[in-house]
Amino acid sequence: MVPNDSLVASAESRFRRFDADSSVTRPVWIMSLQKNRRAWCAGGLLMLLTGIALVGPLLAPHNPLLPAGGPFMSPGHGGFLLGSDSIGRDELSRVLFGVRTSWFSALGVIASGVVVGATIGLVAGASGGRIDEVLMRLTDAFLALPGPVLAIAVVAALGPSLTHTLVAVSVVWWPFYARIVRGEVRALAARPHLEAARLAGATRLALMARHLLPGAVPAIVVTASLDVGNLILTLSGLSFLGLGAPAPAPELGAMAARNLPYLLQSWWVSVMPALAIFILAFASNTAGDLLRDSFRDT
Amino acid sequence: MSPLAFAARRVSAAIVIVLILVAAMFTLQHLSRTDPAHAYLGAGASTTAVAAERVKLGLNQPVVTQFFHYVANLAQGNLGVSYRTRNPVATDIGEYLPATVELAFYALVMALAAGTLLGVASAGKWRGARVLKFVMVSGASAPLFLLALLGILVFYGHLGILPATGRTSSVNPPTGPTGFLTIDAVLAGRFGVLLNALRHLVMPALSLAIGPAVSIGRVLRGSLMTVLREDYVRTARAKGLRERRVLLSHALRNSVGPALSMTGLQFGLLLAGDVVVEQVFAWPGIGYYAAQSIPVGDFPAIGGVTLVLGVGYVAINALVDIFQRIADPRIKL
């Protein structure tokens, strides 16, 4: 949700130029995907992460909720590849389950942010006038507040649970997408092919669905893929504060936090889940960078 | 628009946003699973006592009336009473706030310095630029607590050169007049305490600063790259100026705008991270206060902290905008 880079903006403007000399029927981003290897790499990386998140728990050697041996075994000892925690649960199994929760939570919030944000941005941009004004003022008000801090308050009020956390973060996560989609739509609305469609008698709904929304897709895809990493970090921070699923659920942030008193004896119980978060965020940020560069270079 | 009119407009926008924040906190307080009357009286309270307490707290009045009471109380600096400490939340926050402001200030200074360094270094054409890009992506991907935990393990556990918890290990640290330990120590002329406080600040401030530093660096790099293509930069190069001078005294000054806006926005992230960092380092600030309040569902405390942090964030961003407008009159709101 951080209105990151002028780079995203430059990717968008580059895209528009590309759009101008292509046919309207075939979405441009599909053509650029066909042409662009980097975009394929990025897509592959994201699919790989999703695959790991899906399959990982099936490969877990132990039940993540039950002790499987002695407590505080260091990595590689007692049959524990990543060691065991304070009551002898297998750290590797817990991390694998935690990765699944983190990854799909992040994707879920992104999806809701994109749907809500894109709808509001689309309606605002396509309607113009007073509706645009009201919707964008609302968006700006949300953008002007510190989202993550607000999310802490929302979860604290509703009570800690994974569902509440996801709801809270979703509530603060859409405005950035609304801004981006609205900007794209306003730029597109002034273009000749939109004028032509309007003259041909297309309804407002058809205009939005067939002509405006597809034009905003590349910007949404790039922004969303760059955002997954941010979201994984934000969610893990909330989990660290005890705002995720209650114990004994294997959540990466909470695992790192609960071991704090024993940090110096058993560093791995805190560091392994934190490293897993780092790897997830790093991989998705790399994918986002690749995707952004691929749109810029087409 | 004159700078003054601009400032007035920006400030009134900020006030509207703060009012929205207040309304949000009031709504959350109502959604909260804890009934304040129960929370204050304890689990064993009789039904009549709870009913009497509800009347005393005004909970039997219409919601609109309650909202006006809430706003009126806030205007007088009354944030309610904490379920956990039983103190007025405003008193608690007043006690914890200086530690947080001090930490956030040092973190922000570090983020600005490191961000400028990262941005300029990665915009230059030299061999290290690729390595820096990797470092920056890593920095942007590391959860705050990973940095904090590794810091504690290495510098406290392994090397034993930095303290891991708290603000000071001095037995009788100076208690006034500002509440900022580093300033108070200087005012009292106790440089041992100052050094001790700075050593306690290093790790929390650094772990807080890394994320924002990377974001600032990225944006600065982006705008530097754009500015470096401008005609006047070519002129400066054509005059035979050294690349370093072109970069630092010609390009940099015109590139700081977006980076400054980013700094304001990153401040929000810094505040959210502050709660995590204070929890890890047992730093006695409002983030620690909030983190302690979360497990017991002490919403008045959490809401109070959210309000204070939110107002701080809105104010900083308004100041950044006004400052930028003064620095660069081309900017429109």
XYZ file of C-alpha atoms in Angstrom:
631
model
C 0.000 0.000 0.000
C 3.019 2.218 0.129
C 2.699 4.510 -2.871
C 6.065 3.376 -3.863
C 7.807 4.257 -6.950
C 7.732 6.818 -9.591
C 8.973 3.731 -11.387
C 5.537 2.162 -11.391
C 4.238 5.337 -12.963
C 6.886 5.262 -15.621
C 6.047 1.627 -16.325
C 2.468 2.655 -16.843
C 3.216 5.497 -19.208
C 5.510 3.270 -21.197
C 2.725 0.775 -21.407
C 0.297 3.307 -22.759
C 2.543 4.145 -25.636
C 2.696 0.475 -26.455
C -1.055 0.236 -26.256
C -1.527 2.915 -28.880
C -0.308 0.826 -31.800
C -1.908 -2.473 -30.948
C -5.343 -3.790 -31.675
C -7.970 -3.315 -29.021
C -9.300 -6.839 -29.136
C -6.279 -8.602 -27.690
C -5.234 -7.365 -24.244
C -1.797 -5.908 -24.534
C -0.473 -7.505 -21.395
C -1.022 -10.966 -22.864
C 1.051 -9.997 -25.898
C 3.793 -8.610 -23.723
C 3.763 -11.814 -21.684
C 4.234 -13.805 -24.861
C 7.138 -11.650 -25.821
C 8.715 -11.199 -22.475
C 10.795 -13.728 -20.726
C 11.161 -11.728 -17.558
C 7.433 -11.664 -17.018
C 7.403 -15.440 -17.408
C 10.144 -15.759 -14.812
C 8.182 -13.582 -12.420
C 5.004 -15.574 -12.979
C 6.942 -18.800 -12.537
C 8.459 -17.580 -9.280
C 5.059 -16.646 -7.893
C 3.627 -20.001 -8.964
C 6.569 -21.758 -7.324
C 5.950 -19.965 -4.035
C 2.274 -20.853 -4.219
C 3.233 -24.461 -4.915
C 5.567 -24.544 -1.922
C 2.867 -23.046 0.272
C 0.386 -25.654 -0.967
C 2.565 -28.746 -0.878
C 4.914 -27.829 1.987
C 2.642 -28.916 4.851
C 2.179 -32.326 3.186
C 5.937 -32.826 3.457
C 6.059 -31.869 7.142
C 7.720 -34.709 9.043
C 5.735 -34.173 12.257
C 2.448 -32.796 13.544
C 3.056 -29.048 13.964
C 0.909 -28.857 17.107
C 2.230 -31.813 19.117
C 5.610 -32.494 20.733
C 7.703 -34.972 18.782
C 10.808 -35.193 20.947
C 12.920 -33.317 23.446
C 12.594 -29.544 23.873
C 15.159 -27.025 22.561
C 16.969 -29.458 20.257
C 19.354 -27.464 18.089
C 19.018 -27.768 14.297
C 20.094 -31.170 12.989
C 19.810 -32.885 16.389
C 17.235 -35.404 17.632
C 15.902 -35.848 14.115
C 14.854 -32.210 13.860
C 16.232 -30.531 10.747
C 15.499 -27.032 12.060
C 15.505 -27.984 15.718
C 12.632 -28.165 18.183
C 10.881 -25.522 20.271
C 10.285 -25.105 24.008
C 7.924 -28.082 24.234
C 9.635 -30.299 21.666
C 7.554 -29.514 18.576
C 9.283 -29.836 15.218
C 10.329 -26.399 14.040
C 10.453 -27.422 10.366
C 6.862 -28.691 10.383
C 5.654 -25.538 12.110
C 7.508 -23.315 9.643
C 6.032 -25.215 6.679
C 2.501 -24.731 8.008
C 3.274 -21.106 8.894
C 4.463 -20.423 5.348
C 1.140 -21.643 3.996
C -0.803 -19.328 6.326
C 1.425 -16.324 5.547
C 1.405 -16.755 1.803
C -2.316 -17.323 1.338
C -3.205 -14.609 3.846
C -1.145 -12.140 1.844
C -2.697 -13.252 -1.448
C -6.165 -13.043 0.072
C -5.697 -9.490 1.310
C -4.192 -8.438 -2.027
C -7.148 -9.961 -3.840
C -9.651 -8.121 -1.678
C -7.654 -4.893 -1.940
C -7.570 -5.185 -5.720
C -11.275 -6.004 -6.050
C -12.484 -3.253 -3.719
C -9.906 -0.709 -4.871
C -10.408 -1.428 -8.551
C -14.181 -1.200 -8.234
C -14.046 2.122 -6.442
C -11.354 3.471 -8.759
C -13.256 2.295 -11.821
C -16.568 3.772 -10.731
C -14.919 7.042 -9.685
C -12.865 7.344 -12.835
C -15.666 6.371 -15.187
C -18.343 8.503 -13.541
C -16.379 11.668 -12.949
C -18.112 14.657 -11.405
C -19.487 14.479 -7.909
C -19.244 10.694 -7.502
C -15.567 10.872 -8.410
C -15.039 13.706 -5.949
C -16.719 11.915 -3.032
C -15.058 8.546 -3.656
C -11.609 10.046 -4.046
C -11.931 12.205 -0.926
C -12.781 9.033 0.966
C -9.788 7.274 -0.567
C -7.490 10.157 0.305
C -8.706 10.185 3.890
C -7.816 6.493 4.174
C -4.458 7.067 2.505
C -3.675 9.889 4.908
C -3.945 7.604 7.922
C -1.184 5.216 8.953
C -2.746 1.944 7.759
C -0.714 -0.585 9.752
C -1.247 1.330 13.012
C -4.963 1.476 12.323
C -4.965 -2.259 11.598
C -3.511 -2.906 15.067
C -6.398 -0.983 16.633
C -9.015 -2.773 14.526
C -7.764 -6.247 15.467
C -7.349 -5.258 19.088
C -10.982 -4.120 19.169
C -12.391 -7.157 17.365
C -10.245 -9.624 19.276
C -7.176 -11.498 18.032
C -7.863 -14.067 15.340
C -6.579 -14.676 11.853
C -9.918 -13.730 10.288
C -10.031 -10.439 12.171
C -6.471 -9.659 11.172
C -7.247 -10.289 7.525
C -10.392 -8.156 7.724
C -8.521 -5.339 9.478
C -5.683 -5.261 6.984
C -8.084 -5.515 4.041
C -9.963 -2.492 5.352
C -6.829 -0.341 5.185
C -5.301 -1.903 2.088
C -7.619 -0.915 -0.817
C -7.163 2.890 -1.136
C -3.853 2.699 -2.947
C -5.390 0.473 -5.630
C -8.370 2.785 -5.972
C -5.976 5.681 -6.672
C -4.007 3.769 -9.273
C -7.030 2.391 -11.119
C -8.751 5.756 -11.091
C -5.643 7.387 -12.582
C -5.439 4.774 -15.319
C -9.133 5.038 -16.078
C -9.075 8.848 -16.294
C -6.164 8.654 -18.720
C -7.891 6.011 -20.827
C -11.259 7.762 -20.856
C -9.865 10.599 -22.934
C -8.584 8.276 -25.654
C -10.118 7.998 -29.150
C -11.181 4.377 -28.929
C -13.252 5.182 -25.848
C -14.855 8.038 -27.744
C -15.611 5.617 -30.570
C -17.138 3.075 -28.214
C -19.286 5.766 -26.647
C -20.485 6.902 -30.080
C -21.259 3.308 -30.985
C -23.739 3.368 -28.125
C -21.893 1.255 -25.562
C -23.526 1.480 -22.153
C -21.555 2.822 -19.239
C -21.240 -0.670 -17.796
C -19.916 -2.064 -21.071
C -17.463 0.800 -21.309
C -16.163 0.034 -17.850
C -15.968 -3.721 -18.233
C -14.723 -4.018 -21.804
C -12.663 -0.909 -22.377
C -11.579 0.764 -19.156
C -10.855 -2.118 -16.791
C -8.636 -4.105 -19.207
C -6.510 -1.010 -19.696
C -5.848 -0.785 -15.981
C -4.821 -4.442 -15.637
C -1.060 -4.047 -16.181
C -0.763 -1.327 -13.566
C -2.750 -3.459 -11.131
C -0.653 -6.558 -11.797
C 2.649 -4.737 -11.317
C 1.513 -2.919 -8.190
C -0.031 -6.013 -6.639
C 3.021 -8.175 -7.231
C 5.263 -5.530 -5.680
C 2.835 -5.318 -2.775
C 2.806 -8.991 -1.755
C 6.123 -8.603 0.058
C 4.913 -5.553 1.998
C 1.826 -7.411 3.017
C 3.700 -10.511 4.181
C 5.832 -8.258 6.388
C 2.871 -6.312 7.769
C 0.915 -9.472 8.559
C 3.926 -11.065 10.213
C 4.353 -7.942 12.356
C 0.748 -8.187 13.537
C 1.217 -11.881 14.217
C 4.372 -11.055 16.181
C 2.311 -8.748 18.399
C -0.103 -11.582 19.142
C -2.788 -10.317 16.782
C -2.993 -13.397 14.563
C -4.380 -16.856 15.229
C -4.114 -17.738 18.938
C -1.653 -20.377 20.190
C -0.823 -23.112 19.364
C -1.429 -22.276 15.685
C 1.856 -22.307 13.744
C 2.147 -18.671 12.634
C 5.581 -17.398 11.704
C 5.443 -14.046 13.504
C 3.929 -15.499 16.667
C 6.490 -18.318 16.708
C 9.311 -15.790 16.682
C 7.673 -13.733 19.433
C 6.834 -16.543 21.840
C 10.418 -17.684 21.979
C 11.754 -14.224 22.909
C 12.455 -15.112 26.572
C 14.621 -18.038 25.455
C 16.269 -16.223 22.544
C 19.848 -16.632 23.739
C 19.493 -20.365 24.532
C 17.549 -21.353 21.441
C 17.981 -18.757 18.734
C 16.664 -21.048 16.001
C 13.113 -21.126 17.357
C 12.821 -17.373 16.695
C 15.169 -16.962 13.763
C 13.930 -19.807 11.509
C 10.365 -18.488 11.141
C 11.719 -14.952 10.673
C 14.044 -16.260 7.949
C 11.108 -18.005 6.283
C 9.251 -14.681 6.172
C 12.349 -13.035 4.728
C 12.620 -15.651 1.981
C 8.933 -15.334 1.077
C 9.144 -11.539 0.965
C 12.432 -11.547 -0.929
C 11.152 -13.948 -3.578
C 7.917 -12.068 -4.113
C 9.722 -8.714 -4.231
C 12.080 -10.125 -6.846
C 9.099 -11.353 -8.855
C 7.500 -7.911 -8.573
C 10.695 -6.192 -9.731
C 10.955 -8.536 -12.721
C 7.359 -7.908 -13.664
C 7.755 -4.147 -13.381
C 10.902 -4.184 -15.510
C 9.226 -6.365 -18.116
C 6.390 -3.892 -18.534
C 8.825 -1.030 -18.709
C 10.879 -2.633 -21.452
C 8.112 -3.671 -23.813
C -1.945 30.495 -3.943
C 0.272 32.112 -1.395
C 2.311 29.847 0.851
C 0.194 30.943 3.816
C -3.072 30.038 2.110
C -1.536 26.741 1.090
C -0.538 26.030 4.681
C -4.016 26.940 5.939
C -5.611 24.595 3.424
C -3.243 21.770 4.230
C -3.790 22.182 7.969
C -7.579 22.150 7.630
C -7.361 18.984 5.543
C -5.263 17.446 8.316
C -7.878 18.420 10.908
C -10.620 16.709 8.899
C -8.528 13.549 8.713
C -7.911 13.604 12.454
C -11.673 13.912 12.999
C -12.198 10.843 10.818
C -9.615 9.027 12.907
C -11.455 10.037 16.080
C -14.730 8.737 14.655
C -13.013 5.483 13.700
C -11.655 5.039 17.231
C -15.099 5.723 18.715
C -16.635 3.100 16.405
C -13.946 0.568 17.311
C -14.464 1.200 20.994
C -18.117 0.294 20.442
C -17.281 -2.795 18.414
C -14.819 -3.865 21.077
C -15.642 -7.205 22.663
C -15.001 -5.850 26.165
C -17.796 -4.018 27.976
C -16.090 -1.113 29.772
C -18.408 -1.374 32.794
C -17.461 -5.043 33.264
C -13.804 -4.318 32.664
C -13.605 -1.612 35.330
C -15.582 -3.527 37.979
C -14.044 -6.951 37.443
C -15.584 -10.341 36.812
C -17.344 -10.675 40.147
C -19.417 -7.489 39.932
C -23.168 -7.743 40.526
C -25.671 -6.925 37.807
C -26.874 -3.819 39.646
C -23.320 -2.556 40.077
C -22.631 -3.028 36.383
C -25.868 -1.238 35.506
C -24.936 1.648 37.821
C -21.452 1.810 36.273
C -22.990 1.905 32.785
C -25.024 4.936 33.813
C -21.932 6.524 35.338
C -19.947 5.958 32.149
C -22.829 7.269 30.031
C -23.178 3.996 28.181
C -26.976 4.111 28.486
C -27.194 7.284 26.441
C -27.830 7.458 22.691
C -24.778 6.753 20.561
C -24.721 10.276 19.143
C -24.624 11.792 22.631
C -21.868 9.370 23.582
C -19.899 10.429 20.532
C -20.126 14.110 21.477
C -19.028 13.277 25.012
C -16.141 11.301 23.553
C -15.027 14.199 21.354
C -15.458 16.704 24.188
C -13.351 14.502 26.452
C -10.644 14.161 23.801
C -10.579 17.913 23.348
C -9.767 18.186 27.055
C -7.036 15.581 26.739
C -9.092 12.852 28.378
C -8.469 9.534 26.600
C -10.361 7.366 29.063
C -9.060 4.993 31.711
C -6.939 1.935 31.000
C -8.484 -1.421 31.980
C -5.044 -2.758 32.778
C -3.173 -0.049 34.675
C -6.312 1.717 35.989
C -4.618 5.029 35.240
C -5.981 7.644 32.851
C -4.630 6.662 29.439
C -3.418 10.219 28.882
C -1.263 9.998 32.034
C 0.187 6.661 30.935
C 0.917 7.934 27.446
C 2.465 11.110 28.816
C 4.844 8.934 30.774
C 5.775 6.639 27.891
C 5.701 9.097 24.988
C 9.127 10.764 25.374
C 10.922 7.424 24.990
C 9.054 6.769 21.759
C 9.615 10.251 20.346
C 13.308 9.960 21.121
C 13.558 6.546 19.455
C 11.529 7.631 16.411
C 13.639 10.773 16.044
C 16.944 8.888 15.989
C 15.459 6.251 13.680
C 14.232 8.935 11.293
C 17.623 10.661 11.242
C 19.321 7.334 10.561
C 16.782 6.480 7.846
C 17.330 9.835 6.137
C 21.110 9.561 6.264
C 21.221 5.939 5.129
C 18.510 6.516 2.517
C 20.373 9.453 0.979
C 23.567 7.443 0.933
C 21.846 4.427 -0.660
C 20.024 6.555 -3.218
C 23.083 8.521 -4.347
C 25.392 5.512 -4.328
C 23.024 3.320 -6.321
C 22.312 6.064 -8.884
C 26.005 6.466 -9.690
C 27.658 4.406 -12.375
C 30.090 2.187 -10.523
C 30.610 -1.459 -9.834
C 29.007 -1.494 -6.403
C 25.657 -0.291 -7.711
C 24.445 -3.822 -8.481
C 25.461 -5.095 -5.051
C 23.639 -2.154 -3.498
C 20.500 -3.015 -5.396
C 20.634 -6.502 -3.926
C 21.201 -5.068 -0.448
C 18.210 -2.792 -0.922
C 15.850 -5.572 -2.004
C 17.037 -7.620 0.983
C 16.478 -4.699 3.332
C 12.982 -4.216 1.964
C 12.195 -7.912 2.486
C 13.464 -8.443 6.017
C 10.859 -8.466 8.771
C 11.707 -5.929 11.427
C 11.969 -8.515 14.146
C 14.459 -10.582 12.133
C 16.829 -7.599 12.139
C 16.152 -6.948 15.819
C 16.656 -10.576 16.829
C 19.840 -10.964 14.799
C 21.094 -7.712 16.299
C 20.498 -8.970 19.824
C 22.054 -12.371 19.078
C 25.178 -10.889 17.520
C 25.852 -7.656 19.392
C 24.499 -8.636 22.792
C 24.656 -12.430 22.963
C 27.786 -13.077 20.952
C 29.951 -9.976 21.108
C 28.474 -8.476 24.257
C 29.137 -4.915 23.123
C 25.578 -3.498 23.068
C 22.763 -3.757 25.608
C 19.639 -5.642 24.498
C 16.838 -4.105 26.543
C 15.599 -0.835 27.989
C 16.648 2.781 27.605
C 19.455 3.010 30.117
C 21.298 0.955 32.670
C 22.083 4.013 34.787
C 20.818 3.641 38.374
C 19.531 7.195 38.668
C 19.078 8.602 35.196
C 18.108 12.295 34.957
C 14.308 12.558 34.949
C 13.771 15.992 33.488
C 13.210 18.505 32.119
C 12.510 17.215 28.583
C 12.062 13.473 29.154
C 14.444 12.783 26.269
C 17.265 10.955 27.953
C 20.000 12.034 25.555
C 19.067 15.715 25.936
C 18.536 15.541 29.691
C 21.907 13.872 30.137
C 23.621 16.673 28.226
C 21.727 19.319 30.201
C 22.768 17.651 33.444
C 26.337 17.410 32.157
C 26.403 13.650 32.687
C 28.124 12.359 29.602
C 28.454 8.819 30.929
C 24.666 8.603 30.972
C 24.536 10.102 27.472
C 26.893 7.475 26.119
C 24.971 4.745 27.882
C 21.667 6.010 26.453
C 23.124 6.182 22.949
C 24.379 2.610 23.241
C 20.853 1.534 24.186
C 19.464 3.472 21.219
C 21.685 1.989 18.502
C 19.980 -1.355 17.899
C 16.304 -0.334 18.241
C 16.796 2.779 16.117
C 18.768 0.921 13.469
C 16.241 -1.898 13.127
C 13.486 0.693 12.790
C 15.443 2.738 10.261
C 16.399 0.070 7.729
C 12.993 -0.376 6.055
C 12.321 3.358 5.578
C 15.956 3.916 4.537
C 15.553 1.476 1.660
C 12.285 3.052 0.516
C 13.780 6.540 0.673
C 16.851 5.292 -1.172
C 14.751 3.728 -3.928
C 12.694 6.832 -4.536
C 15.751 9.081 -4.414
C 17.501 6.838 -6.924
C 14.477 7.008 -9.224
C 14.254 10.797 -9.170
C 18.041 11.164 -9.454
C 17.993 9.013 -12.586
C 15.342 11.282 -14.088
C 17.136 14.485 -13.138
C 20.454 13.188 -14.452
C 18.932 13.174 -17.947
C 18.088 16.892 -17.774
C 19.788 19.444 -19.975
C 21.354 21.393 -17.153
C 23.096 18.259 -15.939
C 24.547 17.820 -19.406
C 25.652 21.442 -19.259
C 27.324 20.857 -15.918
C 29.124 17.835 -17.304
C 30.075 19.736 -20.448
C 31.653 22.415 -18.286
C 34.006 19.672 -17.192
C 32.731 19.309 -13.630
C 33.544 16.116 -11.852
C 30.776 13.505 -11.793
C 30.651 13.639 -8.017
C 30.059 17.359 -8.064
C 27.385 17.053 -10.757
C 25.637 14.423 -8.698
C 25.871 16.072 -5.308
C 25.497 19.766 -5.960
C 23.457 19.872 -9.170
C 21.276 16.785 -9.370
C 20.660 15.966 -5.733
C 19.035 19.260 -4.795
C 16.388 18.851 -7.448
C 15.724 15.232 -6.590
C 14.941 15.446 -2.905
C 11.253 16.328 -3.353
C 9.863 12.830 -3.948
C 12.257 11.399 -1.375
C 10.975 13.889 1.183
C 7.363 12.934 0.489
C 8.392 9.320 0.838
C 9.979 10.110 4.197
C 6.652 11.468 5.418
C 4.806 8.392 4.220
C 7.425 6.028 5.580
C 6.941 7.620 8.965
C 3.659 5.685 9.186
C 5.495 2.434 8.615
C 8.071 3.467 11.158
C 5.345 4.033 13.750
C 3.797 0.614 13.127
C 7.243 -0.948 13.334
C 7.844 0.982 16.514
C 5.323 -1.201 18.368
C 7.215 -4.351 17.324
C 10.664 -2.937 18.045
C 9.706 -1.607 21.472
C 8.302 -5.030 22.308
C 11.521 -6.805 21.288
C 13.854 -4.414 23.078
C 11.531 -3.781 26.057
C 11.834 -0.091 25.195
C 9.560 1.766 27.632
C 7.591 3.768 25.042
C 3.964 3.898 23.952
C 4.513 1.015 21.523
C 5.530 -1.204 24.439
C 2.535 0.115 26.359
C 0.253 -0.824 23.439
C 1.890 -4.231 22.981
C 1.343 -4.987 26.688
C -2.288 -3.901 26.338
C -3.044 -6.137 23.332
C -3.145 -9.527 25.130
C -5.581 -8.220 27.777
C -7.836 -6.417 25.292
C -7.290 -3.014 26.898
C -8.901 -1.001 24.122
C -8.818 2.451 25.742
C -5.016 2.147 25.934
C -4.626 0.835 22.381
C -7.072 3.393 21.000
C -5.245 6.177 22.820
C -1.900 5.095 21.404
C -3.429 4.804 17.922
C -4.813 8.332 18.203
C -1.472 9.755 19.310
C 0.456 7.913 16.584
C -2.161 8.821 13.962
C -2.111 12.509 14.860
C 1.688 12.438 14.765
C 1.625 10.867 11.318
C -0.932 13.294 9.895
C 0.938 16.257 11.371
C 4.307 15.161 9.995
C 2.874 14.680 6.513
C 1.186 18.082 6.592
C 4.502 19.650 7.673
C 6.371 17.848 4.884
C 3.883 19.168 2.301
C 4.082 22.720 3.601
C 7.854 22.600 3.782
C 8.042 21.320 0.222
C 5.724 24.022 -1.003
C 8.000 26.648 0.525
C 11.066 24.973 -0.970
C 9.505 24.522 -4.403
C 6.638 26.911 -5.295
C 5.751 24.834 -8.382
C 4.080 22.242 -6.149
C 0.297 22.239 -6.160
C -1.973 20.455 -3.721
